[in-house]
XYZ file of C-alpha atoms in Angstrom:
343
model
C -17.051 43.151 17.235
C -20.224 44.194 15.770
C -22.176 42.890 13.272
C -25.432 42.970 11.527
C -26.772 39.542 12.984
C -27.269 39.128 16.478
C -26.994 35.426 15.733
C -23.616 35.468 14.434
C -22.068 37.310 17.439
C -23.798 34.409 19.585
C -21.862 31.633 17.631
C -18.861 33.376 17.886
C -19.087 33.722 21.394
C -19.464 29.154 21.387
C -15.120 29.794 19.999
C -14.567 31.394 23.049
C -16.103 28.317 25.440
C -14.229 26.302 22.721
C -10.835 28.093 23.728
C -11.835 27.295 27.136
C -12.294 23.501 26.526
C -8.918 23.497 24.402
C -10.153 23.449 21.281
C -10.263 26.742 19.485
C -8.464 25.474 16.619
C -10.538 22.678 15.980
C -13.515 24.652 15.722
C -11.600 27.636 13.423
C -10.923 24.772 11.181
C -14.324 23.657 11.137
C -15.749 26.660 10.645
C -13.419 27.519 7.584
C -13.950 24.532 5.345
C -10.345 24.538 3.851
C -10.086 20.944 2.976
C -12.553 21.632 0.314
C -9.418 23.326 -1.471
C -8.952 19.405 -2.346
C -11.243 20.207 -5.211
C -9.341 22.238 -6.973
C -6.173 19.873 -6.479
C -8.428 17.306 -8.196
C -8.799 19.390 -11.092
C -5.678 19.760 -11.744
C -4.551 16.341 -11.339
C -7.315 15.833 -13.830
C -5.571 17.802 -16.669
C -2.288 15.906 -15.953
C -4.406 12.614 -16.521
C -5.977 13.443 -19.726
C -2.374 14.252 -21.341
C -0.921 11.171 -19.953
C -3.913 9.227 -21.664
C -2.525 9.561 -25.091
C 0.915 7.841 -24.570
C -0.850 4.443 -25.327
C -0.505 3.804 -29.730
C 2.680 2.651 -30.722
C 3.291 -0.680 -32.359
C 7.308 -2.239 -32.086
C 8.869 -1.546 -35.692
C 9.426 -5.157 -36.958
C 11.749 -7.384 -34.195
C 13.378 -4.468 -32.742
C 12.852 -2.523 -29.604
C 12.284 0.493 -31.421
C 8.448 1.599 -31.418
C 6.233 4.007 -33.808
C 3.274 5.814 -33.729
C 0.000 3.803 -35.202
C -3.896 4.315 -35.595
C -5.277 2.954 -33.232
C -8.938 2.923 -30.842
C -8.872 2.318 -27.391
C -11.223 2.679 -23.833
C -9.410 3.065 -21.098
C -10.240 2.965 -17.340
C -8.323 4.684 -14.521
C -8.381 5.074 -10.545
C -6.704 7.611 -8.107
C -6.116 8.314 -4.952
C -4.540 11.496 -3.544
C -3.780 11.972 0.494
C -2.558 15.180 1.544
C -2.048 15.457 5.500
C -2.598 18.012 7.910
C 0.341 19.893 8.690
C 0.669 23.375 10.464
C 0.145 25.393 7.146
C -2.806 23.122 5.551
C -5.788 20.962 6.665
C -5.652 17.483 4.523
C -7.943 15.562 2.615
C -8.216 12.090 0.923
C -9.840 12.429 -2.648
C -10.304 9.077 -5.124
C -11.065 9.302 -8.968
C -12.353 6.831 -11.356
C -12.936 8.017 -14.958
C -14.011 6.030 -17.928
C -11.984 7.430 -21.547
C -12.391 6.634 -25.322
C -9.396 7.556 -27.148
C -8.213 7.806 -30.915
C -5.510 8.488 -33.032
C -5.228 8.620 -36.760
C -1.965 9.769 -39.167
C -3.278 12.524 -41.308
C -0.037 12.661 -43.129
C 3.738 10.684 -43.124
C 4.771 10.759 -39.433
C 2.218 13.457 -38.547
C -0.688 12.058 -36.043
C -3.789 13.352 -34.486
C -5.676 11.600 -30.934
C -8.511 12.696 -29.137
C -9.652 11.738 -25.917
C -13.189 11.493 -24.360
C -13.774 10.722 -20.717
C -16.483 10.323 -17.690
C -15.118 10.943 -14.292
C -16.524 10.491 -10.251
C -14.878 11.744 -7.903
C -15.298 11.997 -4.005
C -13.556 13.883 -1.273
C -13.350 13.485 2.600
C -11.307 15.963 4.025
C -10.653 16.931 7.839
C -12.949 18.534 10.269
C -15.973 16.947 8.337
C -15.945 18.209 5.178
C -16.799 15.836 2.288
C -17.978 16.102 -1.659
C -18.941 14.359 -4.024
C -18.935 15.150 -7.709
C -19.227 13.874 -11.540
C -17.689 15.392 -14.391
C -16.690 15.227 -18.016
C -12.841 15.619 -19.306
C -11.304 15.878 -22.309
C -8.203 16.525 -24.941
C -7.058 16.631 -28.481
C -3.442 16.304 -29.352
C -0.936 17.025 -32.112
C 1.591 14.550 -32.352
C 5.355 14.426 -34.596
C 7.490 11.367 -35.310
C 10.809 11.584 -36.293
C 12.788 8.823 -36.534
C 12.947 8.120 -32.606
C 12.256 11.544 -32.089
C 8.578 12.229 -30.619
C 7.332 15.882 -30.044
C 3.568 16.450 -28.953
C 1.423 19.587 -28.660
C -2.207 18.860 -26.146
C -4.831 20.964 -25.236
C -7.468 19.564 -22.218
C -10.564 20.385 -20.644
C -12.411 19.189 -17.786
C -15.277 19.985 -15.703
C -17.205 18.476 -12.538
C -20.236 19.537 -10.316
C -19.419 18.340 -6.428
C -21.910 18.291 -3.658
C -20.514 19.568 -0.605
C -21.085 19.016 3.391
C -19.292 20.402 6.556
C -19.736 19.831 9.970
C -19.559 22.592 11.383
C -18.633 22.230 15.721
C -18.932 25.413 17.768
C -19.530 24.397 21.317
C -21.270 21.701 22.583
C -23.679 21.259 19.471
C -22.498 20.613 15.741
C -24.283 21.328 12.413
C -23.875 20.886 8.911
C -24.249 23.406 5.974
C -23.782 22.143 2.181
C -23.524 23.373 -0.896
C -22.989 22.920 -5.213
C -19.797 23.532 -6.475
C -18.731 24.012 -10.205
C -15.315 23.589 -11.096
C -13.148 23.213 -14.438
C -9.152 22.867 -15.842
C -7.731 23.728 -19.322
C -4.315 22.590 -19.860
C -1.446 23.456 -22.545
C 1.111 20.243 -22.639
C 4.486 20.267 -24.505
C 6.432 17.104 -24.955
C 9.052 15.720 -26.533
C 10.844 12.054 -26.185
C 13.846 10.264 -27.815
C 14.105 6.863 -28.114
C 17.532 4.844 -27.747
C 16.820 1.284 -28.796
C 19.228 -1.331 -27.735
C 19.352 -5.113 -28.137
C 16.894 -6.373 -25.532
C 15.518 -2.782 -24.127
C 15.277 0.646 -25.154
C 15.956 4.325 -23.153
C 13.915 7.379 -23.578
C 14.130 10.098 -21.865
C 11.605 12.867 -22.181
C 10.630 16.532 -20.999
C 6.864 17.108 -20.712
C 6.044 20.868 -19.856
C 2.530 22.423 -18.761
C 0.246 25.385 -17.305
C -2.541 24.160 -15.831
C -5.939 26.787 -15.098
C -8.009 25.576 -12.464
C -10.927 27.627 -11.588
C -13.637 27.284 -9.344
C -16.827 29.152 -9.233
C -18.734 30.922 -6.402
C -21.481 29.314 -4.273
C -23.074 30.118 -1.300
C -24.011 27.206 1.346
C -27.508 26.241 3.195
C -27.994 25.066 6.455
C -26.413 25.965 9.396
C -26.629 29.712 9.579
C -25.141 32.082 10.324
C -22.098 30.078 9.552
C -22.582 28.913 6.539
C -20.359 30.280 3.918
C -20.521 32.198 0.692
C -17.673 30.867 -0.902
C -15.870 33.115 -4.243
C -15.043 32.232 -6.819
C -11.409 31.197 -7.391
C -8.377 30.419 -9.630
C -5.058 30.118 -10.446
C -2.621 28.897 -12.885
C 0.309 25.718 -11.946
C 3.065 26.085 -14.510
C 5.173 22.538 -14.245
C 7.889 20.517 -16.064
C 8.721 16.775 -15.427
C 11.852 15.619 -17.318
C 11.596 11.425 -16.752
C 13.689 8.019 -17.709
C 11.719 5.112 -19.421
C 13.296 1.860 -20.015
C 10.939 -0.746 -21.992
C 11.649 -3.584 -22.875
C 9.750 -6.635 -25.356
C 9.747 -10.304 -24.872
C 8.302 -12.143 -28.038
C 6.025 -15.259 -26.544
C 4.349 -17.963 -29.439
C 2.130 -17.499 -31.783
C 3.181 -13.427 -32.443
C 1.751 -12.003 -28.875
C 4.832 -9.569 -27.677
C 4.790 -9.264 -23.774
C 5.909 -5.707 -23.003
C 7.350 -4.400 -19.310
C 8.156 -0.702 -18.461
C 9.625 1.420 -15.459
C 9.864 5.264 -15.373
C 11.851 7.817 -13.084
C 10.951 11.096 -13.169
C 11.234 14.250 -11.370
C 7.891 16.672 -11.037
C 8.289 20.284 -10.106
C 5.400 22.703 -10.029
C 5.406 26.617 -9.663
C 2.793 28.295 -8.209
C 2.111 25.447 -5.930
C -0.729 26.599 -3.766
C -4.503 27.396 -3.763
C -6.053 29.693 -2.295
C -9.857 30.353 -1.898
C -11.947 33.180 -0.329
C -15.074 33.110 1.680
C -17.805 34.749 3.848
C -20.444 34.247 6.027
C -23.884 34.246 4.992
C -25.446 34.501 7.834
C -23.519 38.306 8.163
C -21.968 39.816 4.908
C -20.776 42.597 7.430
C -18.220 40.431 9.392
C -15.667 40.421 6.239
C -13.879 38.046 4.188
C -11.034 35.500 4.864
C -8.833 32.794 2.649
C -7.745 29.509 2.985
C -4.346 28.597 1.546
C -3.716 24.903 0.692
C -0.341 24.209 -0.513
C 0.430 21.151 -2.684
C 4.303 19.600 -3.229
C 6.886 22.228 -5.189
C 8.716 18.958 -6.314
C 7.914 15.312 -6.386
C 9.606 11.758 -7.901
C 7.128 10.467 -10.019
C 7.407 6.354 -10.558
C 6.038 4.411 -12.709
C 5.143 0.403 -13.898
C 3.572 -0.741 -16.749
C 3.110 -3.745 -18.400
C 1.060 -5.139 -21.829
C 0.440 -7.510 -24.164
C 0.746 -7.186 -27.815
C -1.506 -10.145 -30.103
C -0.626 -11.281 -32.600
C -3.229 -9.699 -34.565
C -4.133 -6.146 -33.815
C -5.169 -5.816 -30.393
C -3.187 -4.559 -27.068
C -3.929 -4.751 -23.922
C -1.888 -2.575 -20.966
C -1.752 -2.082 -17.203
C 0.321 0.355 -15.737
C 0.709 1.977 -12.065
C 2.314 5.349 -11.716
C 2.920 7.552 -8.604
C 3.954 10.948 -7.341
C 5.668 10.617 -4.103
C 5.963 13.626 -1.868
C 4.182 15.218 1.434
C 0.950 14.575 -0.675
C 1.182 11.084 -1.898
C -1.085 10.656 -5.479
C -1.178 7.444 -7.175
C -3.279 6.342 -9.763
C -3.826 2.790 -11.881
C -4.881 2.521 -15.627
C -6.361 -0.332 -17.450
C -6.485 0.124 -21.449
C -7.612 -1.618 -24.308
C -6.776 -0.592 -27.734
C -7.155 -2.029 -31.031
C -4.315 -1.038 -33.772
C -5.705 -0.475 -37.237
C-alpha cells in the first residue's frame, strides 16, 4: 500500500509482527477505537431518562387506589450503569451516569397539565482495548400531559447535550501510545404515551404504551498524540425509533397520622428499530490511506423491570425510590431518588 506518510506505512508494518505474535486483532481493535460508540448509546439512554422523569406528580384521589395528576416541584437524583460485552460483531464498554434534575408541573386548565424538566449530568466511559471518556452535560424536556378519568395521554419533547474527553491506547507492537481527543454530542427525543388505570380494592393495574424516535448525533473531532494513528473521527448520527408497551401494579398502604406508604412493580417489553451505531473515521497522520466504520449494535428487544417505592405525608410532601432495568445482551440499570412537594 502506499501512502503519503512514510510513518504510517512503518506502524502498519508493527500489525504484521502483531499477526506474528497472535494478536492482530487485538491491535485492529485498538487501533479503531469502537468502544467509543458507547457515547452515543449514552445519549440515547439519556433521552429515555428525561421522559421517564416526569411520571413522578400524582396524588391518590381520596382513600382509593385511583391516582390524579397534581402541581407539584420536585429534584430528583439518578444513577446508571450500562455494560455491553464484547462479542464477535461489537467491542463492549461499561458507561455510569449520575444526573441531578429539577422538575415541575402545573394544570393550566381542568385535567390539562404542563412539566418541565431541568437536569446536570456526568458521565464516564471505559470501554475495551483502552479507550475511556469522560464527559458533563446538560439535559432537558417539557411535556404536555391529558387526564381523563383514568385515562392518561402525554406528548414530550427532550434535549440533551455533553462534551467527553477521550483517551485510547493505542498497541502496535511491542510499544503502546495514547492519542485523545474532545467530543461533542447531543439527543432530541419525541415521546408518545398513553396509560389506563384499573383501580381495585387494595391495588390498581395500568397498562401503558410509550412510543419514541430518538436523534443522537455526534460531531467530528480529530485526536492528538500518537501519530500517525490518531484518528479524525466524522461526524455521526442516526435515529432509534422504539415502543415499550408495560404492566404496573401499585398498590397504597395508609400508615398513622395521614403518611400513605406506596409500593410498585412494572413488566415491560422494549423493542428498538434501527438498533445500531455506526461511526466513521480516518487517520490523521495520512488522509490518503481512506476511511473505515465501526458498527456497534445495541439489543433489538429487551424486558424492562421495574421497583419503586414512596412515601406520601401527610401534608404535602413525597418522597420516592425506584430501581428499573433493561435486561438483554447489554444489561442497563439505573436508580432514582426524588423529592417532590405537591402544591
Amino acid at each position: 500500500m502506499t501512502t503519503g506518510n512514510p510513518a504510517f506505512g512503518s506502524s502498519f508494518a508493527g500489525l504484521e509482527f502483531a499477526a506474528g505474535a497472535g494478536s492482530y486483532r487485538g491491535a485492529l481493535d485498538s487501533v479503531s477505537g469502537q468502544s467509543l460508540n458507547g457515547v452515543a448509546v449514552g445519549r440515547y439512554e439519556a433521552s429515555e431518562a428525561v421522559a421517564r422523569s416526569f411520571e413522578g406528580c400524582s396524588r391518590f384521589i381520596g382513600a382509593s387506589q385511583a391516582r390524579r395528576q397534581t402541581d407539584c416541584i420536585g429534584l430528583s437524583s439518578d444513577g446508571g450503569t450500562t455494560e455491553r460485552g464484547t462479542d464477535n460483531s461489537s467491542l463492549g464498554f461499561n458507561l455510569s451516569s449520575a444526573t441531578i434534575r429539577l422538575n415541575g408541573q402545573r394544570e393550566t386548565a381542568p385535567g390539562w397539565f404542563v412539566a418541565g424538566s431541568l437536569g446536570f449530568e456526568t458521565n464516564q466511559l471505559s470501554g475495551a482495548q483502552g479507550v475511556s471518556a469522560t464527559g458533563q452535560g446538560m439535559v432537558g424536556g417539557i411535556s404536555l400531559r391529558r387526564q381523563d378519568g383514568p385515562l392518561l395521554l402525554s406528548a414530550t419533547a427532550d434535549f440533551g447535550y455533553g462534551a467527553y474527553d477521550t483517551t485510547r491506547t493505542i498497541t502496535v507492537g511491542a510499544t503502546p501510545g495514547s492519542a485523545t481527543g474532545s467530543l461533542g454530542a447531543f439527543d432530541a427525543g419525541a415521546h408518545l404515551g398513553a396509560a389506563y388505570q384499573l383501580p381495585f380494592d387494595r391495588f390498581y393495574l395500568q397498562p401503558s404504551l410509550d412510543l419514541a424516535a430518538i436523534y443522537v448525533g455526534t460531531g467530528s473531532y480529530n485526536e492528538s498524540g500518537f501519530s500517525p494513528l490518531a484518528l479524525s473521527q466524522h461526524s455521526a448520527n442516526n435515529w432509534f425509533p422504539t415502543a415499550l408497551p408495560s404492566l404496573e401494579v401499585r398498590s397504597r398502604f395508609d400508615l398513622t397520622g395521614g403518611a400513605v406508604l406506596k409500593v410498585s412493580a412494572n413488566v415491560g417489553a422494549l423493542l428498538v428499530a434501527k438498533n445500531s451505531w455506526t461511526s466513521k473515521a480516518s487517520f490523521s497522520g495520512d488522509p490518503l490511506a481512506g476511511s473505515f466504520q465501526s458498527r456497534t449494535s445495541i439489543p433489538a428487544s429487551a424486558a424492562e423491570i421495574g421497583l419503586g417505592v414512596g412515601i406520601l405525608s401527610g401534608g404535602n410532601v413525597e418522597f420516592n425510590l425506584r430501581y428499573s432495568a433493561d435486561l438483554s445482551y447489554r444489561f442497563a440499570q439505573i436508580g432514582t431518588a426524588r423529592l417532590a412537594y405537591r402544591f
